[in-house]
């Protein structure tokens, strides 16, 4: 268990034992094909993408799914959990940062910055910080694949309170960063007969150029 002190309970939750248990539950390669389908749809209206960073990569299944879609792109990932970080790093083709999204700082820009199932677990009071970091890190595109709800709501998560939140993340992002435009959006249904992957709604946005 990490003895690092984090600014929110949610960060500590994912950096330690529960995050380790999540890795065990979500390591199946069966997830890769549905992730490829989701990501291929989500980035289909992008122009050339030479670099990508994922905020909250876990063990890197999204990176594995992206690699054949963007074989020439440089892939990077930010991951808070030390065990997951080592697994992403071991892939050998992902530049990996072992830190909290809320602490990540870089002067670099990536063509695409994205999250998948990560913003829903961030302390709502700190979401503006994450939005700002995503905006700052992006050269052009921001992609959010999250659980959508038109108004903020909390859902009990595996017996835990204040660990899963639904809201209009993309709408809040665009309201906070004027000039960002919605490029495309879509929905992935957990009952899809071929590519089931939870009820994720994705939003692709573009910064003013």
PDB file of C-alpha atoms in Angstrom:
ATOM      1  CA  UNK A   1       0.000   0.000   0.000  1.00  0.00           C
ATOM      2  CA  UNK A   2       1.264   3.460  -0.904  1.00  0.00           C
ATOM      3  CA  UNK A   3       1.909   5.857   1.987  1.00  0.00           C
ATOM      4  CA  UNK A   4       1.669   8.903  -0.271  1.00  0.00           C
ATOM      5  CA  UNK A   5      -0.769  11.543   0.886  1.00  0.00           C
ATOM      6  CA  UNK A   6      -3.346  12.730  -1.648  1.00  0.00           C
ATOM      7  CA  UNK A   7      -5.565  15.790  -1.627  1.00  0.00           C
ATOM      8  CA  UNK A   8      -8.821  13.813  -1.977  1.00  0.00           C
ATOM      9  CA  UNK A   9     -10.220  10.558  -0.601  1.00  0.00           C
ATOM     10  CA  UNK A  10     -11.010   9.439  -4.139  1.00  0.00           C
ATOM     11  CA  UNK A  11      -7.345   9.572  -5.167  1.00  0.00           C
ATOM     12  CA  UNK A  12      -6.281   7.452  -2.182  1.00  0.00           C
ATOM     13  CA  UNK A  13      -9.089   5.002  -2.952  1.00  0.00           C
ATOM     14  CA  UNK A  14      -7.775   4.317  -6.460  1.00  0.00           C
ATOM     15  CA  UNK A  15      -4.076   4.482  -5.633  1.00  0.00           C
ATOM     16  CA  UNK A  16      -4.269   1.721  -3.018  1.00  0.00           C
ATOM     17  CA  UNK A  17      -6.147  -1.525  -2.287  1.00  0.00           C
ATOM     18  CA  UNK A  18      -9.405  -0.862  -4.138  1.00  0.00           C
ATOM     19  CA  UNK A  19      -7.476   0.193  -7.214  1.00  0.00           C
ATOM     20  CA  UNK A  20      -5.470  -3.032  -7.019  1.00  0.00           C
ATOM     21  CA  UNK A  21      -8.691  -5.054  -6.803  1.00  0.00           C
ATOM     22  CA  UNK A  22     -10.054  -3.184  -9.822  1.00  0.00           C
ATOM     23  CA  UNK A  23      -7.023  -4.284 -11.844  1.00  0.00           C
ATOM     24  CA  UNK A  24      -7.811  -7.937 -11.121  1.00  0.00           C
ATOM     25  CA  UNK A  25     -11.461  -7.520 -12.152  1.00  0.00           C
ATOM     26  CA  UNK A  26     -10.710  -5.625 -15.345  1.00  0.00           C
ATOM     27  CA  UNK A  27      -7.662  -7.264 -16.902  1.00  0.00           C
ATOM     28  CA  UNK A  28      -9.377  -9.440 -19.514  1.00  0.00           C
ATOM     29  CA  UNK A  29      -8.271  -9.046 -23.117  1.00  0.00           C
ATOM     30  CA  UNK A  30     -11.951  -9.512 -24.021  1.00  0.00           C
ATOM     31  CA  UNK A  31     -12.307  -5.770 -23.398  1.00  0.00           C
ATOM     32  CA  UNK A  32      -9.862  -4.804 -26.144  1.00  0.00           C
ATOM     33  CA  UNK A  33     -12.138  -5.325 -29.171  1.00  0.00           C
ATOM     34  CA  UNK A  34     -15.010  -3.267 -27.685  1.00  0.00           C
ATOM     35  CA  UNK A  35     -12.520  -0.554 -26.756  1.00  0.00           C
ATOM     36  CA  UNK A  36     -11.174  -0.535 -30.315  1.00  0.00           C
ATOM     37  CA  UNK A  37     -14.693  -0.118 -31.619  1.00  0.00           C
ATOM     38  CA  UNK A  38     -15.448   2.735 -29.213  1.00  0.00           C
ATOM     39  CA  UNK A  39     -12.197   4.563 -29.884  1.00  0.00           C
ATOM     40  CA  UNK A  40     -12.350   4.088 -33.656  1.00  0.00           C
ATOM     41  CA  UNK A  41     -15.804   5.684 -33.678  1.00  0.00           C
ATOM     42  CA  UNK A  42     -14.759   8.469 -31.331  1.00  0.00           C
ATOM     43  CA  UNK A  43     -11.689   9.576 -33.289  1.00  0.00           C
ATOM     44  CA  UNK A  44     -13.068   9.018 -36.789  1.00  0.00           C
ATOM     45  CA  UNK A  45     -13.693  12.738 -37.319  1.00  0.00           C
ATOM     46  CA  UNK A  46     -10.288  13.840 -36.083  1.00  0.00           C
ATOM     47  CA  UNK A  47      -7.690  15.137 -38.427  1.00  0.00           C
ATOM     48  CA  UNK A  48      -4.168  13.760 -38.179  1.00  0.00           C
ATOM     49  CA  UNK A  49      -3.258  12.558 -34.679  1.00  0.00           C
ATOM     50  CA  UNK A  50       0.446  12.141 -33.964  1.00  0.00           C
ATOM     51  CA  UNK A  51       0.318  12.106 -30.158  1.00  0.00           C
ATOM     52  CA  UNK A  52      -2.165  10.957 -27.517  1.00  0.00           C
ATOM     53  CA  UNK A  53      -2.262  11.090 -23.734  1.00  0.00           C
ATOM     54  CA  UNK A  54      -4.769   9.258 -21.571  1.00  0.00           C
ATOM     55  CA  UNK A  55      -5.579  10.633 -18.133  1.00  0.00           C
ATOM     56  CA  UNK A  56      -6.190   7.576 -15.943  1.00  0.00           C
ATOM     57  CA  UNK A  57      -5.047   4.634 -18.050  1.00  0.00           C
ATOM     58  CA  UNK A  58      -5.235   1.836 -15.475  1.00  0.00           C
ATOM     59  CA  UNK A  59      -3.315  -1.132 -16.960  1.00  0.00           C
ATOM     60  CA  UNK A  60      -3.289   0.257 -20.501  1.00  0.00           C
ATOM     61  CA  UNK A  61      -6.046  -1.623 -22.326  1.00  0.00           C
ATOM     62  CA  UNK A  62      -7.092   1.582 -24.094  1.00  0.00           C
ATOM     63  CA  UNK A  63      -3.496   2.086 -25.188  1.00  0.00           C
ATOM     64  CA  UNK A  64      -3.437  -1.456 -26.574  1.00  0.00           C
ATOM     65  CA  UNK A  65      -6.679  -0.744 -28.432  1.00  0.00           C
ATOM     66  CA  UNK A  66      -5.366   2.552 -29.816  1.00  0.00           C
ATOM     67  CA  UNK A  67      -2.051   1.263 -31.094  1.00  0.00           C
ATOM     68  CA  UNK A  68      -3.382  -0.467 -34.253  1.00  0.00           C
ATOM     69  CA  UNK A  69      -5.719   2.478 -34.906  1.00  0.00           C
ATOM     70  CA  UNK A  70      -2.895   5.030 -34.651  1.00  0.00           C
ATOM     71  CA  UNK A  71       0.262   2.971 -35.281  1.00  0.00           C
ATOM     72  CA  UNK A  72       2.508   6.007 -35.804  1.00  0.00           C
ATOM     73  CA  UNK A  73       1.224   8.081 -32.901  1.00  0.00           C
ATOM     74  CA  UNK A  74       3.248   8.590 -29.723  1.00  0.00           C
ATOM     75  CA  UNK A  75       1.193   7.303 -26.802  1.00  0.00           C
ATOM     76  CA  UNK A  76       1.401   8.601 -23.230  1.00  0.00           C
ATOM     77  CA  UNK A  77      -0.554   7.847 -20.073  1.00  0.00           C
ATOM     78  CA  UNK A  78      -1.043   9.220 -16.563  1.00  0.00           C
ATOM     79  CA  UNK A  79      -1.894   6.598 -13.926  1.00  0.00           C
ATOM     80  CA  UNK A  80      -2.169   7.023 -10.157  1.00  0.00           C
ATOM     81  CA  UNK A  81      -2.042   3.363  -9.097  1.00  0.00           C
ATOM     82  CA  UNK A  82       1.551   2.032  -8.829  1.00  0.00           C
ATOM     83  CA  UNK A  83       0.611  -1.522  -9.828  1.00  0.00           C
ATOM     84  CA  UNK A  84      -1.320  -0.371 -12.887  1.00  0.00           C
ATOM     85  CA  UNK A  85       1.477   2.043 -13.774  1.00  0.00           C
ATOM     86  CA  UNK A  86       4.013  -0.789 -13.890  1.00  0.00           C
ATOM     87  CA  UNK A  87       1.737  -2.797 -16.178  1.00  0.00           C
ATOM     88  CA  UNK A  88       1.353   0.114 -18.606  1.00  0.00           C
ATOM     89  CA  UNK A  89       5.072   0.792 -18.499  1.00  0.00           C
ATOM     90  CA  UNK A  90       5.808  -2.863 -19.270  1.00  0.00           C
ATOM     91  CA  UNK A  91       3.927  -2.584 -22.573  1.00  0.00           C
ATOM     92  CA  UNK A  92       7.008  -0.863 -23.931  1.00  0.00           C
ATOM     93  CA  UNK A  93       5.260   1.568 -26.258  1.00  0.00           C
ATOM     94  CA  UNK A  94       3.620   3.974 -23.809  1.00  0.00           C
ATOM     95  CA  UNK A  95       5.326   6.884 -22.050  1.00  0.00           C
ATOM     96  CA  UNK A  96       3.884   6.581 -18.565  1.00  0.00           C
ATOM     97  CA  UNK A  97       3.588   9.002 -15.635  1.00  0.00           C
ATOM     98  CA  UNK A  98       2.863   7.557 -12.177  1.00  0.00           C
ATOM     99  CA  UNK A  99       0.962  10.389 -10.555  1.00  0.00           C
ATOM    100  CA  UNK A 100      -2.475  11.783  -9.879  1.00  0.00           C
ATOM    101  CA  UNK A 101      -4.222  13.663 -12.660  1.00  0.00           C
ATOM    102  CA  UNK A 102      -4.677  16.447 -10.110  1.00  0.00           C
ATOM    103  CA  UNK A 103      -0.894  16.745  -9.771  1.00  0.00           C
ATOM    104  CA  UNK A 104       0.133  16.174 -13.384  1.00  0.00           C
ATOM    105  CA  UNK A 105       1.861  19.130 -15.018  1.00  0.00           C
ATOM    106  CA  UNK A 106       3.620  19.358 -18.357  1.00  0.00           C
ATOM    107  CA  UNK A 107       4.591  22.064 -20.810  1.00  0.00           C
ATOM    108  CA  UNK A 108       4.008  19.621 -23.651  1.00  0.00           C
ATOM    109  CA  UNK A 109       0.949  19.378 -25.869  1.00  0.00           C
ATOM    110  CA  UNK A 110      -0.680  16.237 -27.235  1.00  0.00           C
ATOM    111  CA  UNK A 111      -2.957  16.178 -30.289  1.00  0.00           C
ATOM    112  CA  UNK A 112      -5.557  14.207 -28.334  1.00  0.00           C
ATOM    113  CA  UNK A 113      -6.192  14.112 -24.586  1.00  0.00           C
ATOM    114  CA  UNK A 114      -8.791  11.643 -23.368  1.00  0.00           C
ATOM    115  CA  UNK A 115     -10.406   9.928 -20.406  1.00  0.00           C
ATOM    116  CA  UNK A 116     -12.532   6.819 -20.248  1.00  0.00           C
ATOM    117  CA  UNK A 117     -14.393   6.018 -17.054  1.00  0.00           C
ATOM    118  CA  UNK A 118     -12.171   8.301 -15.006  1.00  0.00           C
ATOM    119  CA  UNK A 119     -13.949  11.626 -14.511  1.00  0.00           C
ATOM    120  CA  UNK A 120     -16.829   9.730 -12.893  1.00  0.00           C
ATOM    121  CA  UNK A 121     -14.485   8.870 -10.011  1.00  0.00           C
ATOM    122  CA  UNK A 122     -12.981  12.333  -9.468  1.00  0.00           C
ATOM    123  CA  UNK A 123     -14.043  14.423  -6.475  1.00  0.00           C
ATOM    124  CA  UNK A 124     -16.620  16.790  -8.042  1.00  0.00           C
ATOM    125  CA  UNK A 125     -15.042  19.798  -6.326  1.00  0.00           C
ATOM    126  CA  UNK A 126     -11.816  19.107  -8.225  1.00  0.00           C
ATOM    127  CA  UNK A 127     -13.305  18.559 -11.677  1.00  0.00           C
ATOM    128  CA  UNK A 128     -12.535  22.143 -12.768  1.00  0.00           C
ATOM    129  CA  UNK A 129      -8.852  21.402 -12.083  1.00  0.00           C
ATOM    130  CA  UNK A 130      -9.017  18.302 -14.279  1.00  0.00           C
ATOM    131  CA  UNK A 131     -10.825  20.187 -17.050  1.00  0.00           C
ATOM    132  CA  UNK A 132      -8.097  22.836 -16.987  1.00  0.00           C
ATOM    133  CA  UNK A 133      -5.323  20.239 -17.120  1.00  0.00           C
ATOM    134  CA  UNK A 134      -6.962  18.463 -20.049  1.00  0.00           C
ATOM    135  CA  UNK A 135      -7.409  21.750 -21.889  1.00  0.00           C
ATOM    136  CA  UNK A 136      -3.821  22.768 -21.224  1.00  0.00           C
ATOM    137  CA  UNK A 137      -2.385  19.413 -22.334  1.00  0.00           C
ATOM    138  CA  UNK A 138      -4.398  19.300 -25.557  1.00  0.00           C
ATOM    139  CA  UNK A 139      -3.088  20.728 -28.804  1.00  0.00           C
ATOM    140  CA  UNK A 140      -6.401  20.186 -30.569  1.00  0.00           C
ATOM    141  CA  UNK A 141      -8.773  17.440 -29.373  1.00  0.00           C
ATOM    142  CA  UNK A 142     -10.304  16.395 -26.052  1.00  0.00           C
ATOM    143  CA  UNK A 143     -12.276  13.154 -25.771  1.00  0.00           C
ATOM    144  CA  UNK A 144     -14.378  12.196 -22.757  1.00  0.00           C
ATOM    145  CA  UNK A 145     -15.924   8.710 -22.501  1.00  0.00           C
ATOM    146  CA  UNK A 146     -17.917   8.747 -19.286  1.00  0.00           C
ATOM    147  CA  UNK A 147     -21.306   8.023 -17.708  1.00  0.00           C
ATOM    148  CA  UNK A 148     -23.600  10.885 -18.717  1.00  0.00           C
ATOM    149  CA  UNK A 149     -26.401  12.528 -16.785  1.00  0.00           C
ATOM    150  CA  UNK A 150     -27.844  15.984 -17.515  1.00  0.00           C
ATOM    151  CA  UNK A 151     -27.579  16.939 -13.843  1.00  0.00           C
ATOM    152  CA  UNK A 152     -24.958  15.880 -11.267  1.00  0.00           C
ATOM    153  CA  UNK A 153     -25.765  12.749  -9.296  1.00  0.00           C
ATOM    154  CA  UNK A 154     -23.935  10.336  -7.016  1.00  0.00           C
ATOM    155  CA  UNK A 155     -24.264   6.545  -7.285  1.00  0.00           C
ATOM    156  CA  UNK A 156     -23.164   3.990  -4.706  1.00  0.00           C
ATOM    157  CA  UNK A 157     -20.191   2.098  -6.115  1.00  0.00           C
ATOM    158  CA  UNK A 158     -19.562  -1.440  -4.876  1.00  0.00           C
ATOM    159  CA  UNK A 159     -20.791  -0.521  -1.417  1.00  0.00           C
ATOM    160  CA  UNK A 160     -18.891   2.774  -1.267  1.00  0.00           C
ATOM    161  CA  UNK A 161     -20.277   6.307  -1.087  1.00  0.00           C
ATOM    162  CA  UNK A 162     -18.784   9.325  -2.863  1.00  0.00           C
ATOM    163  CA  UNK A 163     -16.833   7.176  -5.315  1.00  0.00           C
ATOM    164  CA  UNK A 164     -18.917   7.411  -8.516  1.00  0.00           C
ATOM    165  CA  UNK A 165     -20.549  10.509  -9.954  1.00  0.00           C
ATOM    166  CA  UNK A 166     -22.490  11.078 -13.173  1.00  0.00           C
ATOM    167  CA  UNK A 167     -22.968  14.467 -14.831  1.00  0.00           C
ATOM    168  CA  UNK A 168     -22.540  16.374 -18.098  1.00  0.00           C
ATOM    169  CA  UNK A 169     -18.745  16.443 -18.057  1.00  0.00           C
ATOM    170  CA  UNK A 170     -18.388  17.595 -21.669  1.00  0.00           C
ATOM    171  CA  UNK A 171     -20.962  20.348 -21.235  1.00  0.00           C
ATOM    172  CA  UNK A 172     -19.156  21.634 -18.171  1.00  0.00           C
ATOM    173  CA  UNK A 173     -15.852  21.487 -20.039  1.00  0.00           C
ATOM    174  CA  UNK A 174     -17.204  23.536 -22.947  1.00  0.00           C
ATOM    175  CA  UNK A 175     -18.862  26.045 -20.602  1.00  0.00           C
ATOM    176  CA  UNK A 176     -15.588  26.517 -18.755  1.00  0.00           C
ATOM    177  CA  UNK A 177     -13.435  26.796 -21.871  1.00  0.00           C
ATOM    178  CA  UNK A 178     -15.213  29.068 -24.310  1.00  0.00           C
ATOM    179  CA  UNK A 179     -14.550  28.428 -27.955  1.00  0.00           C
ATOM    180  CA  UNK A 180     -14.231  24.665 -27.581  1.00  0.00           C
ATOM    181  CA  UNK A 181     -16.605  23.053 -30.064  1.00  0.00           C
ATOM    182  CA  UNK A 182     -18.369  19.710 -30.054  1.00  0.00           C
ATOM    183  CA  UNK A 183     -17.184  17.634 -33.015  1.00  0.00           C
ATOM    184  CA  UNK A 184     -19.046  14.371 -32.456  1.00  0.00           C
ATOM    185  CA  UNK A 185     -20.633  12.200 -29.791  1.00  0.00           C
ATOM    186  CA  UNK A 186     -22.002   8.691 -29.382  1.00  0.00           C
ATOM    187  CA  UNK A 187     -23.153   5.970 -27.032  1.00  0.00           C
ATOM    188  CA  UNK A 188     -21.928   2.452 -26.277  1.00  0.00           C
ATOM    189  CA  UNK A 189     -24.592   0.055 -24.991  1.00  0.00           C
ATOM    190  CA  UNK A 190     -23.737  -2.697 -22.525  1.00  0.00           C
ATOM    191  CA  UNK A 191     -26.121  -5.067 -24.351  1.00  0.00           C
ATOM    192  CA  UNK A 192     -24.378  -4.679 -27.693  1.00  0.00           C
ATOM    193  CA  UNK A 193     -24.282  -8.286 -28.977  1.00  0.00           C
ATOM    194  CA  UNK A 194     -20.754  -8.019 -30.387  1.00  0.00           C
ATOM    195  CA  UNK A 195     -18.979  -5.145 -28.621  1.00  0.00           C
ATOM    196  CA  UNK A 196     -20.527  -4.717 -25.136  1.00  0.00           C
ATOM    197  CA  UNK A 197     -18.732  -2.175 -22.955  1.00  0.00           C
ATOM    198  CA  UNK A 198     -20.882  -0.531 -20.318  1.00  0.00           C
ATOM    199  CA  UNK A 199     -23.199   2.407 -20.980  1.00  0.00           C
ATOM    200  CA  UNK A 200     -20.582   4.964 -21.946  1.00  0.00           C
ATOM    201  CA  UNK A 201     -21.372   8.211 -23.715  1.00  0.00           C
ATOM    202  CA  UNK A 202     -18.429   9.768 -25.532  1.00  0.00           C
ATOM    203  CA  UNK A 203     -17.883  13.362 -26.587  1.00  0.00           C
ATOM    204  CA  UNK A 204     -15.156  14.527 -28.962  1.00  0.00           C
ATOM    205  CA  UNK A 205     -14.337  18.235 -28.670  1.00  0.00           C
ATOM    206  CA  UNK A 206     -11.939  20.516 -30.503  1.00  0.00           C
ATOM    207  CA  UNK A 207     -10.065  23.513 -29.152  1.00  0.00           C
ATOM    208  CA  UNK A 208     -10.083  26.749 -31.130  1.00  0.00           C
ATOM    209  CA  UNK A 209      -7.083  26.797 -33.446  1.00  0.00           C
TER     210      UNK A 209
END
